[in-house]
Coordinates of C-alpha atoms in Angstrom, one line a residue:
Chain R
M1 CA -2.3 -118.8 -26.7
K2 CA -3.4 -122.2 -26.6
T3 CA -0.9 -124.8 -26.1
W4 CA -1.1 -126.4 -29.1
V5 CA -0.4 -123.6 -31.3
W6 CA 3.0 -124.1 -30.3
V7 CA 3.5 -127.6 -30.3
V8 CA 2.7 -127.1 -34.3
I9 CA 5.0 -124.4 -34.5
V10 CA 7.3 -126.2 -33.0
A11 CA 6.6 -129.3 -34.3
V12 CA 7.2 -127.6 -38.0
I13 CA 10.1 -126.0 -36.9
L14 CA 11.3 -129.5 -35.7
A15 CA 10.4 -131.3 -39.5
V16 CA 11.4 -128.3 -41.6
S17 CA 15.0 -127.6 -39.9
L18 CA 15.7 -131.7 -39.7
T19 CA 15.0 -132.7 -43.5
V20 CA 16.7 -128.8 -44.9
G21 CA 19.4 -130.8 -42.3
V22 CA 20.1 -133.6 -43.3
V23 CA 19.8 -132.9 -46.5
L24 CA 22.3 -130.5 -47.0
L25 CA 24.8 -132.3 -45.2
T26 CA 24.4 -135.5 -47.4
R27 CA 25.0 -133.6 -50.2
Q28 CA 27.8 -135.2 -52.1
P29 CA 31.1 -132.6 -52.7
Q30 CA 30.7 -131.3 -55.8
G31 CA 35.0 -130.7 -57.2
N32 CA 38.3 -132.4 -56.6
V33 CA 39.6 -129.7 -54.8
A34 CA 39.9 -129.3 -51.2
Y35 CA 40.8 -125.6 -49.8
V36 CA 42.2 -125.4 -46.0
Y37 CA 41.7 -122.0 -44.2
V38 CA 42.4 -120.8 -41.6
D39 CA 40.8 -117.1 -39.6
G40 CA 39.7 -117.3 -43.3
E41 CA 42.9 -117.4 -45.5
L42 CA 43.4 -119.8 -48.0
V43 CA 46.9 -121.8 -46.6
Y44 CA 47.0 -124.7 -48.5
Q45 CA 44.9 -126.6 -51.5
V46 CA 45.2 -130.2 -53.1
D47 CA 43.7 -131.6 -56.0
L48 CA 43.1 -134.4 -54.4
S49 CA 41.7 -136.8 -57.2
K50 CA 45.1 -136.4 -58.0
V51 CA 47.0 -137.4 -54.8
D52 CA 48.7 -140.8 -55.6
Q53 CA 50.9 -141.3 -52.5
P54 CA 48.2 -140.6 -49.0
Y55 CA 50.6 -138.2 -47.4
L56 CA 50.1 -136.4 -43.9
Y57 CA 49.8 -132.6 -44.3
T58 CA 50.8 -130.0 -40.6
V59 CA 49.0 -126.8 -40.7
N60 CA 50.0 -124.5 -37.9
T61 CA 47.8 -122.0 -37.0
P62 CA 48.8 -119.2 -35.0
Y63 CA 46.1 -121.0 -32.6
G64 CA 47.5 -125.0 -32.9
T65 CA 48.8 -127.4 -34.7
N66 CA 46.4 -129.4 -37.3
V67 CA 47.8 -132.6 -38.7
L68 CA 45.8 -133.6 -42.4
E69 CA 45.3 -137.2 -44.5
I70 CA 45.5 -136.2 -47.2
A71 CA 44.8 -138.7 -49.9
K72 CA 43.6 -140.0 -53.5
D73 CA 39.5 -138.7 -52.0
S74 CA 40.3 -138.3 -48.9
I75 CA 41.2 -135.9 -46.7
R76 CA 40.6 -135.5 -43.0
I77 CA 42.0 -133.6 -39.9
A78 CA 44.3 -136.5 -38.8
D79 CA 45.0 -134.8 -35.4
A80 CA 45.3 -132.0 -33.6
D81 CA 46.6 -130.0 -30.8
C82 CA 43.1 -128.9 -29.5
P83 CA 41.2 -129.8 -26.3
H84 CA 38.2 -131.7 -27.9
K85 CA 39.3 -133.0 -30.7
E86 CA 36.4 -132.3 -32.6
C87 CA 37.8 -131.9 -35.8
V88 CA 39.5 -135.5 -35.5
E89 CA 36.3 -136.8 -35.1
Q90 CA 34.4 -135.3 -37.8
G91 CA 36.0 -137.6 -40.2
R92 CA 36.6 -137.9 -43.9
L93 CA 35.4 -134.3 -45.4
K94 CA 32.3 -134.7 -47.1
G95 CA 29.6 -132.5 -48.9
S96 CA 29.7 -129.9 -45.2
P97 CA 32.8 -128.7 -44.2
L98 CA 35.9 -129.8 -41.1
V99 CA 36.0 -127.9 -38.5
C100 CA 38.6 -127.1 -36.1
L101 CA 37.1 -124.2 -34.1
P102 CA 40.0 -123.5 -31.6
H103 CA 42.3 -123.2 -34.3
R104 CA 39.8 -121.0 -36.8
L105 CA 40.6 -123.8 -39.4
V106 CA 38.3 -125.0 -41.6
V107 CA 38.5 -127.7 -44.5
K108 CA 36.2 -127.3 -47.7
I109 CA 36.2 -128.9 -50.4
A110 CA 34.5 -125.7 -53.3
E111 CA 33.4 -126.1 -56.9
D112 CA 35.9 -126.5 -59.0
D113 CA 34.7 -123.6 -61.9
A114 CA 35.4 -120.3 -62.6
D115 CA 33.5 -117.0 -63.5
S116 CA 34.9 -116.9 -66.7
V117 CA 37.8 -117.8 -69.2
S118 CA 40.6 -116.3 -70.7
R119 CA 41.6 -117.8 -73.9
Chain J
M1 CA 15.8 -107.6 4.5
K2 CA 18.8 -108.3 4.4
R3 CA 18.4 -111.9 5.1
A4 CA 16.0 -111.9 2.3
L5 CA 19.7 -111.2 0.2
T6 CA 21.6 -113.4 1.5
K7 CA 19.1 -116.0 1.3
R8 CA 18.6 -114.8 -2.5
I9 CA 22.3 -115.2 -2.6
V10 CA 23.0 -118.4 -1.3
I11 CA 20.1 -119.7 -3.6
D12 CA 21.1 -118.6 -6.9
G13 CA 25.0 -119.7 -5.3
V14 CA 23.1 -122.8 -5.3
L15 CA 21.6 -122.7 -8.6
T16 CA 25.0 -121.7 -10.3
A17 CA 26.5 -124.7 -8.8
M18 CA 23.9 -126.7 -9.9
A19 CA 24.3 -125.8 -14.2
L20 CA 27.9 -125.8 -13.2
A21 CA 28.2 -128.9 -13.0
I22 CA 25.8 -129.4 -15.1
W23 CA 27.7 -127.9 -17.5
V24 CA 31.4 -129.7 -17.2
V25 CA 30.4 -133.2 -17.1
E26 CA 27.7 -132.6 -20.8
A27 CA 31.0 -131.0 -21.8
Q28 CA 33.0 -134.4 -21.4
I29 CA 30.5 -135.8 -23.9
P30 CA 31.3 -135.5 -27.2
L31 CA 27.9 -136.6 -29.6
P32 CA 29.0 -138.0 -32.9
L33 CA 27.5 -135.6 -35.1
P34 CA 30.4 -134.1 -37.4
V35 CA 28.7 -130.3 -36.7
P36 CA 31.4 -128.4 -34.5
G37 CA 31.0 -127.0 -31.5
I38 CA 27.5 -129.2 -30.4
K39 CA 26.4 -130.0 -27.2
L40 CA 23.2 -130.7 -25.6
G41 CA 22.9 -127.2 -23.3
L42 CA 21.1 -129.1 -20.2
A43 CA 22.2 -126.8 -18.1
N44 CA 19.4 -124.1 -19.4
V45 CA 17.3 -126.5 -17.3
V46 CA 18.9 -124.5 -14.1
T47 CA 18.6 -121.1 -15.9
L48 CA 15.1 -121.8 -17.4
F49 CA 13.7 -122.7 -13.7
A50 CA 15.5 -119.2 -12.0
M51 CA 14.3 -117.7 -14.8
F52 CA 10.4 -118.2 -13.3
A53 CA 10.8 -119.2 -9.9
L54 CA 13.0 -116.2 -9.3
G55 CA 12.8 -114.0 -11.7
P56 CA 14.6 -112.8 -14.4
L57 CA 17.0 -111.1 -12.5
D58 CA 18.2 -113.6 -11.0
A59 CA 18.0 -116.0 -13.7
G60 CA 21.1 -113.6 -15.7
V61 CA 22.8 -113.4 -13.1
I62 CA 23.3 -117.4 -12.4
L63 CA 23.8 -117.3 -16.1
L64 CA 26.6 -115.5 -16.6
V65 CA 28.5 -116.5 -14.0
R66 CA 28.3 -120.2 -14.9
I67 CA 29.3 -118.6 -18.3
G68 CA 32.3 -117.3 -16.5
L69 CA 33.3 -119.9 -14.2
G70 CA 33.1 -122.2 -16.7
S71 CA 35.5 -120.7 -19.2
V72 CA 37.9 -121.5 -16.4
F73 CA 36.8 -125.3 -16.0
G74 CA 37.8 -125.7 -19.3
G75 CA 37.4 -124.8 -22.6
G76 CA 39.4 -121.4 -23.7
L77 CA 38.3 -117.6 -25.1
T78 CA 36.0 -120.0 -28.0
A79 CA 34.3 -122.0 -25.6
F80 CA 33.8 -118.6 -23.5
L81 CA 32.9 -116.4 -26.5
F82 CA 30.2 -119.5 -27.6
S83 CA 28.8 -119.9 -24.7
L84 CA 28.7 -115.9 -24.3
A85 CA 26.7 -115.6 -27.3
G86 CA 24.7 -118.9 -26.9
G87 CA 23.8 -118.1 -23.3
A88 CA 23.2 -113.9 -24.2
L89 CA 20.8 -114.6 -26.9
C90 CA 18.8 -117.5 -25.3
Y91 CA 18.5 -115.4 -22.8
L92 CA 16.6 -112.2 -24.5
L93 CA 13.9 -114.1 -26.6
C94 CA 13.4 -116.1 -22.9
L95 CA 12.8 -112.6 -21.7
L96 CA 10.3 -111.4 -24.3
L97 CA 9.0 -115.2 -24.7
R98 CA 8.1 -115.3 -20.9
L99 CA 5.8 -112.4 -21.5
V100 CA 3.2 -114.3 -23.5
V101 CA 3.9 -117.9 -22.2
K102 CA 1.6 -120.0 -19.6
D103 CA 2.2 -122.2 -16.7
K104 CA 2.8 -124.9 -19.3
Q105 CA 4.1 -124.2 -21.8
I106 CA 7.5 -123.6 -20.6
W107 CA 9.0 -126.2 -22.4
V108 CA 8.5 -123.4 -25.5
L109 CA 11.4 -121.6 -24.1
G110 CA 13.4 -124.1 -23.9
A111 CA 13.1 -125.1 -27.8
L112 CA 13.2 -121.9 -28.9
G113 CA 15.9 -121.1 -26.7
A114 CA 17.1 -123.8 -27.6
I115 CA 17.2 -122.8 -31.1
A116 CA 18.6 -119.0 -30.4
H117 CA 21.4 -120.5 -28.7
N118 CA 22.7 -122.3 -30.7
A119 CA 22.3 -120.4 -34.2
A120 CA 24.0 -117.8 -31.8
Q121 CA 27.1 -120.2 -31.6
I122 CA 27.3 -121.1 -35.5
G123 CA 27.2 -117.1 -35.8
V124 CA 30.0 -116.6 -33.3
A125 CA 31.7 -120.0 -35.4
I126 CA 31.4 -118.3 -38.6
A127 CA 33.1 -114.8 -37.0
L128 CA 35.6 -116.6 -36.3
T129 CA 36.3 -118.5 -38.9
R130 CA 35.6 -115.7 -41.1
T131 CA 33.9 -118.9 -43.4
T132 CA 29.9 -118.4 -44.2
G133 CA 29.7 -122.3 -45.2
L134 CA 29.8 -123.3 -42.4
V135 CA 25.7 -122.1 -41.9
V136 CA 25.3 -125.2 -43.8
Y137 CA 25.1 -126.4 -40.2
L138 CA 22.5 -124.4 -39.1
P139 CA 19.1 -126.9 -40.0
V140 CA 21.1 -129.8 -37.8
L141 CA 21.8 -127.9 -35.0
V142 CA 18.2 -125.8 -35.4
A143 CA 16.8 -129.3 -35.4
A144 CA 18.7 -130.9 -32.4
G145 CA 17.8 -127.4 -30.3
V146 CA 14.1 -127.6 -30.9
I147 CA 14.7 -132.0 -29.1
T148 CA 16.6 -131.0 -26.7
G149 CA 15.6 -127.8 -25.8
T150 CA 12.1 -129.2 -25.3
L151 CA 13.5 -131.9 -23.0
T152 CA 15.4 -129.5 -20.8
G153 CA 12.9 -127.2 -20.6
L154 CA 9.8 -129.8 -19.6
A155 CA 12.1 -130.8 -17.5
A156 CA 12.4 -127.2 -16.2
Q157 CA 7.9 -126.9 -16.3
A158 CA 8.1 -129.9 -14.1
S159 CA 9.7 -128.5 -11.9
Y160 CA 8.2 -125.1 -11.7
L161 CA 5.3 -126.2 -11.3
A162 CA 6.0 -128.6 -8.8
L163 CA 7.2 -126.2 -6.4
K164 CA 4.2 -123.8 -7.0
R165 CA 2.7 -126.9 -5.2
T166 CA 4.3 -126.3 -1.8
T167 CA 4.3 -122.1 -0.4
L168 CA 8.4 -122.8 -1.0
L169 CA 8.3 -120.0 -4.1
S170 CA 6.7 -117.9 -2.6
R171 CA 8.6 -118.5 0.0
L172 CA 12.0 -118.5 -2.1
K173 CA 10.7 -115.1 -4.0
G174 CA 9.5 -113.1 -0.6
G175 CA 11.5 -113.5 1.7
A176 CA 9.6 -111.2 4.1
S177 CA 8.2 -114.3 5.9
L178 CA 10.9 -116.4 8.2
P179 CA 10.3 -120.4 8.1
K180 CA 10.3 -121.8 10.9
E181 CA 12.9 -124.6 10.1
P182 CA 15.9 -123.3 8.1
D183 CA 17.7 -125.8 7.8
D184 CA 14.7 -128.3 7.5
V185 CA 13.7 -126.2 4.1
A186 CA 17.3 -125.8 2.6
G187 CA 17.4 -129.6 2.6
E188 CA 14.7 -129.6 1.1
E189 CA 14.9 -127.2 -1.8
D190 CA 17.6 -129.8 -2.6
E191 CA 15.6 -132.6 -2.8
T192 CA 13.3 -131.3 -4.5
E193 CA 15.2 -129.9 -7.2
K194 CA 17.7 -132.5 -7.4
K195 CA 15.2 -134.4 -8.2
N196 CA 13.6 -132.9 -9.9
Q197 CA 17.4 -132.0 -12.2
K198 CA 16.7 -135.9 -13.4
Chain P
M1 CA -10.3 -120.8 -32.3
R2 CA -9.5 -121.7 -35.6
K3 CA -8.2 -118.8 -37.4
P4 CA -5.3 -118.2 -35.2
F5 CA -4.4 -121.3 -35.7
F6 CA -3.9 -120.5 -39.9
V7 CA -3.0 -117.3 -39.0
I8 CA 0.1 -118.4 -37.0
V9 CA 0.9 -121.7 -39.6
I10 CA 0.7 -119.7 -42.9
S11 CA 2.8 -116.6 -41.1
V12 CA 5.4 -119.9 -40.0
C13 CA 5.8 -121.1 -42.7
L14 CA 6.0 -118.0 -44.7
V15 CA 8.8 -116.8 -42.8
L16 CA 10.7 -120.3 -43.5
S17 CA 10.2 -120.0 -46.4
L18 CA 11.5 -116.5 -47.0
G19 CA 14.3 -117.8 -44.8
L20 CA 15.2 -121.1 -47.2
G21 CA 15.0 -118.6 -50.1
L22 CA 17.8 -116.0 -49.1
F23 CA 19.8 -118.9 -47.7
G24 CA 19.7 -121.0 -51.1
C25 CA 19.6 -118.7 -53.6
K26 CA 22.7 -116.6 -54.8
Q27 CA 22.0 -113.3 -56.2
A28 CA 22.4 -113.6 -60.3
P29 CA 23.8 -111.5 -62.2
K30 CA 22.3 -109.8 -65.2
E31 CA 23.5 -111.2 -69.0
K32 CA 23.6 -110.4 -72.8
T33 CA 25.5 -111.8 -75.2
F34 CA 26.0 -109.8 -78.3
F35 CA 27.7 -110.9 -81.8
A36 CA 30.1 -108.2 -82.4
M37 CA 34.2 -108.6 -83.9
N38 CA 33.6 -111.8 -85.8
T39 CA 33.3 -112.7 -82.3
L40 CA 31.0 -113.5 -79.0
M41 CA 30.5 -111.1 -76.6
T42 CA 29.5 -111.8 -73.2
V43 CA 28.0 -108.9 -70.6
S44 CA 27.0 -110.1 -67.1
L45 CA 26.7 -107.5 -64.4
Y46 CA 25.2 -106.9 -61.2
G47 CA 23.0 -104.0 -61.6
D48 CA 19.8 -102.6 -64.5
S49 CA 19.8 -105.0 -67.5
A50 CA 19.2 -101.6 -70.0
L51 CA 22.4 -100.8 -69.7
L52 CA 23.2 -104.1 -71.1
D53 CA 21.2 -103.3 -74.6
E54 CA 23.0 -100.0 -74.1
C55 CA 26.7 -101.9 -74.4
G56 CA 25.9 -103.9 -77.2
R57 CA 24.9 -101.1 -78.9
L58 CA 28.6 -99.6 -78.0
L59 CA 30.1 -103.0 -79.1
A60 CA 28.6 -103.0 -82.5
S61 CA 29.6 -99.6 -82.9
L62 CA 33.1 -99.6 -82.1
D63 CA 32.5 -102.9 -84.3
R64 CA 31.8 -100.9 -87.8
T65 CA 34.3 -98.1 -86.7
L66 CA 37.2 -100.5 -86.3
S67 CA 36.7 -103.7 -88.7
A68 CA 39.5 -103.6 -91.2
T69 CA 37.5 -105.5 -93.7
D70 CA 34.3 -103.4 -94.2
P71 CA 34.0 -100.7 -96.8
T72 CA 32.2 -98.7 -94.1
S73 CA 34.6 -98.8 -91.4
E74 CA 37.0 -95.6 -90.7
V75 CA 39.7 -97.9 -90.7
Y76 CA 39.3 -99.2 -93.8
R77 CA 39.2 -95.7 -94.7
L78 CA 42.7 -94.9 -94.0
N79 CA 43.8 -98.0 -95.7
H80 CA 42.8 -97.3 -98.4
G81 CA 44.2 -93.6 -98.5
G82 CA 41.4 -91.4 -96.3
T83 CA 42.1 -90.0 -93.6
S84 CA 39.5 -90.2 -90.0
E85 CA 39.3 -87.9 -87.1
D86 CA 37.3 -90.8 -85.5
E87 CA 37.7 -90.9 -81.7
H88 CA 38.7 -93.8 -80.8
V89 CA 40.7 -95.0 -84.0
K90 CA 43.2 -92.0 -82.4
E91 CA 43.1 -93.1 -79.3
L92 CA 44.1 -96.9 -80.6
L93 CA 45.8 -96.2 -83.0
D94 CA 47.9 -93.6 -79.8
K95 CA 48.3 -96.8 -78.1
S96 CA 49.2 -99.0 -80.8
L97 CA 52.4 -96.8 -81.8
A98 CA 53.1 -96.8 -77.9
L99 CA 53.5 -100.4 -77.2
S100 CA 54.8 -100.8 -80.9
R101 CA 57.2 -99.1 -79.6
L102 CA 57.7 -100.3 -76.2
T103 CA 57.9 -103.5 -77.6
E104 CA 60.5 -103.1 -80.2
G105 CA 57.5 -104.4 -82.8
A106 CA 56.9 -106.9 -81.6
F107 CA 53.5 -106.4 -81.7
D108 CA 52.7 -104.1 -84.6
P109 CA 49.3 -102.7 -85.7
T110 CA 50.9 -102.4 -89.8
V111 CA 51.4 -106.4 -90.6
Y112 CA 47.9 -106.6 -91.7
P113 CA 49.2 -107.6 -95.3
V114 CA 51.3 -110.5 -93.9
V115 CA 48.2 -111.5 -92.3
R116 CA 46.1 -111.2 -94.9
A117 CA 48.0 -112.8 -97.2
W118 CA 48.3 -116.1 -95.0
G119 CA 44.5 -115.9 -95.5
F120 CA 43.9 -115.2 -90.9
T121 CA 41.9 -112.4 -92.3
T122 CA 39.1 -113.8 -94.3
G123 CA 39.8 -117.8 -93.3
D124 CA 40.9 -119.3 -97.0
Y125 CA 44.4 -120.1 -94.8
R126 CA 47.3 -120.6 -97.4
I127 CA 50.6 -120.2 -97.4
P128 CA 51.7 -117.3 -99.6
A129 CA 54.7 -117.6 -102.4
Q130 CA 57.6 -116.0 -101.1
D131 CA 57.4 -112.8 -103.5
E132 CA 54.2 -112.0 -102.1
L133 CA 54.5 -112.5 -99.0
T134 CA 58.4 -110.4 -99.3
A135 CA 55.7 -107.5 -101.0
A136 CA 53.4 -107.9 -98.2
L137 CA 56.1 -107.6 -95.5
S138 CA 57.8 -104.7 -97.0
K139 CA 54.4 -102.8 -96.2
V140 CA 55.1 -103.7 -92.4
G141 CA 56.6 -101.2 -90.0
Y142 CA 55.3 -99.1 -87.5
E143 CA 57.8 -96.7 -87.2
R144 CA 56.9 -95.4 -90.5
I145 CA 53.8 -93.8 -89.3
A146 CA 54.4 -89.9 -88.8
W147 CA 50.9 -89.5 -86.9
K148 CA 50.7 -87.9 -83.9
E149 CA 48.2 -85.8 -83.3
G150 CA 44.9 -84.3 -85.5
S151 CA 43.8 -85.8 -88.5
I152 CA 45.5 -89.5 -89.6
S153 CA 46.6 -90.3 -92.8
L154 CA 48.5 -93.1 -93.3
P155 CA 51.6 -92.9 -95.3
Q156 CA 51.2 -95.3 -98.9
G157 CA 51.6 -98.8 -99.2
V158 CA 50.8 -98.9 -94.9
E159 CA 47.6 -100.8 -93.6
I160 CA 46.6 -101.2 -90.4
D161 CA 44.6 -103.6 -88.4
F162 CA 44.2 -102.7 -84.1
G163 CA 43.4 -106.8 -84.3
G164 CA 45.1 -107.1 -81.9
I165 CA 44.4 -104.4 -79.2
A166 CA 40.7 -103.6 -80.6
K167 CA 38.4 -106.2 -78.2
G168 CA 40.7 -105.0 -75.5
Y169 CA 40.1 -102.1 -76.0
A170 CA 36.1 -102.5 -76.6
G171 CA 36.5 -103.7 -73.1
D172 CA 37.9 -100.7 -71.8
L173 CA 35.2 -98.8 -73.8
V174 CA 32.5 -100.3 -72.5
K175 CA 33.9 -100.9 -68.8
R176 CA 34.3 -97.3 -68.4
Y177 CA 30.5 -96.8 -69.9
L178 CA 29.3 -98.9 -66.7
L179 CA 31.4 -98.1 -64.0
D180 CA 30.0 -94.0 -65.7
K181 CA 26.7 -95.2 -65.0
G182 CA 26.7 -96.5 -61.2
L183 CA 27.6 -100.1 -61.3
T184 CA 30.4 -102.0 -59.8
S185 CA 30.2 -105.2 -59.9
G186 CA 30.3 -107.1 -63.7
L187 CA 32.0 -109.2 -65.6
L188 CA 32.6 -109.3 -70.2
N189 CA 33.6 -112.1 -72.1
L190 CA 34.6 -110.7 -75.3
G191 CA 35.2 -112.6 -77.1
G192 CA 37.9 -114.7 -75.1
N193 CA 39.0 -111.1 -73.2
V194 CA 37.9 -111.2 -69.7
V195 CA 37.5 -107.6 -67.6
A196 CA 36.7 -107.9 -64.7
I197 CA 34.8 -105.1 -63.1
G198 CA 35.4 -104.5 -59.7
A199 CA 34.8 -107.6 -57.3
K200 CA 31.4 -109.9 -56.9
P201 CA 29.3 -107.9 -54.6
D202 CA 29.7 -110.5 -51.8
G203 CA 33.1 -108.7 -52.7
T204 CA 35.0 -111.7 -52.9
P205 CA 37.0 -111.7 -56.1
Y206 CA 36.0 -113.0 -59.1
R207 CA 37.6 -116.3 -60.1
I208 CA 39.0 -116.4 -64.0
A209 CA 40.4 -119.6 -65.8
V210 CA 42.4 -119.5 -68.6
K211 CA 41.8 -122.5 -70.7
D212 CA 44.2 -125.3 -71.5
P213 CA 45.8 -124.6 -74.4
V214 CA 46.2 -128.5 -74.9
G215 CA 43.1 -130.4 -74.4
E216 CA 39.4 -129.1 -72.5
G217 CA 39.2 -127.7 -69.0
Y218 CA 41.7 -125.5 -67.7
M219 CA 44.7 -124.8 -67.0
C220 CA 44.8 -122.3 -63.8
I221 CA 41.9 -120.1 -62.2
L222 CA 43.3 -116.6 -61.0
P223 CA 41.5 -114.5 -58.3
V224 CA 40.9 -110.9 -60.4
V225 CA 39.4 -107.7 -59.1
D226 CA 38.8 -104.5 -61.5
K227 CA 41.6 -106.2 -63.7
S228 CA 41.1 -107.7 -67.3
V229 CA 42.7 -110.9 -68.5
V230 CA 43.7 -111.7 -71.9
T231 CA 45.1 -114.6 -73.6
S232 CA 47.3 -115.1 -76.3
G233 CA 47.2 -119.0 -78.4
L234 CA 47.0 -120.6 -81.7
Y235 CA 44.3 -122.9 -80.8
E236 CA 41.1 -120.9 -82.1
R237 CA 42.8 -120.0 -85.5
Y238 CA 45.8 -122.1 -87.4
F239 CA 45.4 -124.0 -89.9
E240 CA 48.0 -127.2 -90.6
K241 CA 49.7 -128.5 -94.0
D242 CA 51.7 -131.5 -94.7
G243 CA 52.1 -131.5 -91.1
V244 CA 53.1 -128.0 -90.1
K245 CA 50.6 -125.9 -87.8
Y246 CA 50.4 -121.8 -89.0
G247 CA 49.0 -119.7 -86.7
H248 CA 47.2 -117.2 -87.1
I249 CA 50.5 -114.2 -84.2
V250 CA 52.4 -113.7 -87.2
D251 CA 56.3 -112.2 -86.3
P252 CA 55.8 -108.8 -87.7
S253 CA 59.8 -109.0 -88.6
T254 CA 60.2 -112.8 -90.6
G255 CA 56.2 -112.4 -91.9
Y256 CA 56.1 -115.6 -90.7
P257 CA 53.4 -117.3 -87.8
V258 CA 55.3 -118.1 -84.9
D259 CA 56.6 -121.0 -83.7
N260 CA 58.5 -120.6 -80.4
G261 CA 57.7 -122.9 -78.3
F262 CA 54.5 -121.1 -76.7
L263 CA 51.5 -122.6 -75.8
S264 CA 49.5 -119.8 -74.6
V265 CA 50.5 -117.0 -72.8
T266 CA 48.0 -114.0 -70.5
V267 CA 48.5 -111.0 -69.4
V268 CA 46.0 -109.3 -66.0
G269 CA 46.5 -105.9 -65.6
E270 CA 43.6 -102.6 -65.6
D271 CA 44.2 -101.6 -68.8
G272 CA 42.9 -103.9 -71.2
A273 CA 43.7 -102.7 -74.6
K274 CA 47.0 -103.1 -73.5
C275 CA 47.1 -106.2 -71.8
D276 CA 45.6 -108.0 -75.2
A277 CA 48.2 -106.2 -77.3
L278 CA 51.0 -107.0 -74.8
S279 CA 49.6 -111.2 -75.6
T280 CA 50.3 -111.0 -78.9
A281 CA 53.7 -109.0 -78.2
L282 CA 54.8 -112.1 -75.2
F283 CA 53.9 -114.6 -77.9
V284 CA 55.7 -113.3 -80.8
M285 CA 58.9 -112.8 -78.4
G286 CA 59.3 -116.4 -77.8
P287 CA 59.5 -117.3 -73.8
Q288 CA 62.9 -116.2 -73.2
K289 CA 62.8 -113.0 -74.3
A290 CA 59.3 -112.6 -72.9
C291 CA 60.3 -113.7 -69.7
E292 CA 63.0 -111.0 -69.3
F293 CA 60.4 -108.2 -70.5
A294 CA 57.5 -109.7 -68.5
K295 CA 59.6 -109.5 -65.7
S296 CA 61.6 -105.9 -66.5
N297 CA 58.4 -104.2 -67.3
A298 CA 57.3 -105.5 -64.0
L299 CA 53.8 -107.5 -65.5
S300 CA 51.4 -109.9 -64.8
V301 CA 51.7 -112.7 -66.3
V302 CA 50.9 -116.2 -66.7
M303 CA 52.5 -118.1 -69.5
A304 CA 52.4 -121.9 -71.1
T305 CA 55.7 -123.6 -72.9
E306 CA 55.3 -127.8 -74.0
D307 CA 56.8 -128.6 -70.9
C308 CA 57.3 -125.1 -68.7
L309 CA 54.4 -122.6 -66.7
Y310 CA 55.3 -119.6 -66.1
V311 CA 53.9 -117.4 -63.5
S312 CA 55.3 -113.2 -62.6
S313 CA 55.3 -113.3 -59.0
D314 CA 52.8 -111.7 -58.4
L315 CA 50.3 -114.0 -58.6
S316 CA 52.0 -117.5 -58.0
S317 CA 50.9 -117.7 -54.7
S318 CA 47.1 -116.9 -55.6
I319 CA 47.0 -118.9 -58.9
A320 CA 45.1 -122.1 -59.1
W321 CA 47.2 -124.6 -61.4
K322 CA 44.4 -127.1 -62.6
G323 CA 44.6 -130.3 -64.8
E324 CA 48.1 -132.0 -65.2
Q325 CA 50.5 -131.0 -63.5
N326 CA 54.0 -132.2 -64.3
K327 CA 55.6 -129.1 -66.3
R328 CA 58.2 -127.2 -65.0
V329 CA 56.3 -123.6 -62.8
V330 CA 58.7 -121.8 -63.1
T331 CA 57.7 -117.6 -60.6
L332 CA 59.3 -114.7 -62.5

């Protein structure tokens, strides 16, 4: 196959993934409730819009500890004892989840909706 | 024959050491993106180069040894799983692609291999945290992979092609013809390859 | 040289769009809404949409059988001295009597004359005169029904209405039908009675909200797998006169609409008819008795009064409270 064919393929992949990627990551978080999961299980949830005073919440995972800083409409991982502390660098939770991989910890905003309402 | 095997082990060892050194250094570079586990993947230069200069078997061995030693040098179990998954998928893809690709298209393996590498890593991240929501990071990782992969691929390509123009390559692979000045050859290899890594 | 270029670009685009499409789309259920039992009923299922129409027919047929106001219904006939062999009516009466005994009359299908006196059956809300109420109340009493099996007939003066259990029962029937047809995932909302069939196709539980009895939002959200969620409240059918609110849930022992502080009572369980009847019964019992009853019968409940939220221990870890959280939460 000619080289320029490959160039086109790779260029297309780059363009598409870049656009999709940026769109996905700049989405505004929908909903007010932050959910904290360890190993896929919900360990903590908080309605960020109802938070008055900022506070720290410690999550003890079987793999290590993370400290969450929770304020009104804001949540971030403030500290962790994982090797690279990449989770701390992720900053505030925006559209995409906060992750501490070594600790299997994920913080995400979930939509507030329900599948049906009982009344 | 014994001499050939010894030479091969030495060359593979040198390359592994280089890959490891690159890997350890780049692991210290934190990337500004809010994406978990993203790294430049520069060490792949060596793997890719080896794939063409020495063959898939050597490349595979260099890769596995580098990953194994890499986890000893730092990162722990999580990092090990990540490197392994990423490296494995990338390697398999390159194994196939090298059959359809010409010499001047080695960079393609870099780009697509990096995509496979990053995709595998996100897969592992999702499996470990059991959160499928992480897949939202995949497109960005693909894009990043294309960029860094193309660059490392080009580097590997340049090294390989440069080396091909000399007689060193046949002597690396074959081993049947003994070089007249073994020390000189070793020195040249080092310099040439180091220059091309930059 | 042009041809391979196009082929490649197009196939790449196809693969990419396929990937993006699969990634973006979530599987959507097929849904249909029917009007039955004086309310809106929605059936959502992950499966054959032909089943939806059959569900509609089931609901309509059940409505015709059970409606106390429809002169052609089985129940109407029973209330006017006739007999019935209908299997649904038998099943419902059997269940209703058992639940009446269990709740010691807090749930009582014979309370119909009283409910009618207040105008809740027609919408012509009124405060009945004292002697009218006494007369109606004298007809109430599930113990009078001696029927156990065979052809049903009611004692003179007794009138029944399955309003407090029919929707739950309907949910059970539709669920049974859909399960028979091989359905593994679906959601019903029959006038506020929610029935989860299995879990969602991806295995995650259905998220069922309970409406906030005061205001617009949700009181809480519960993860539910394969269970019914039934709520009793006064906020949908009530009237106000001289500053006093009269809700449609009537205490069978006093003949008056209950006013014991309860705003909302939700029962979760596998038997929808039971949940329906129990939510009414607990509401009638009032907070203290209801908490004792729920505990001793190991019921899964969420109940709300003006200043307190009660939740059974099995739900307390998975419940997600919404809205104002300045109420005290008591775990049973």
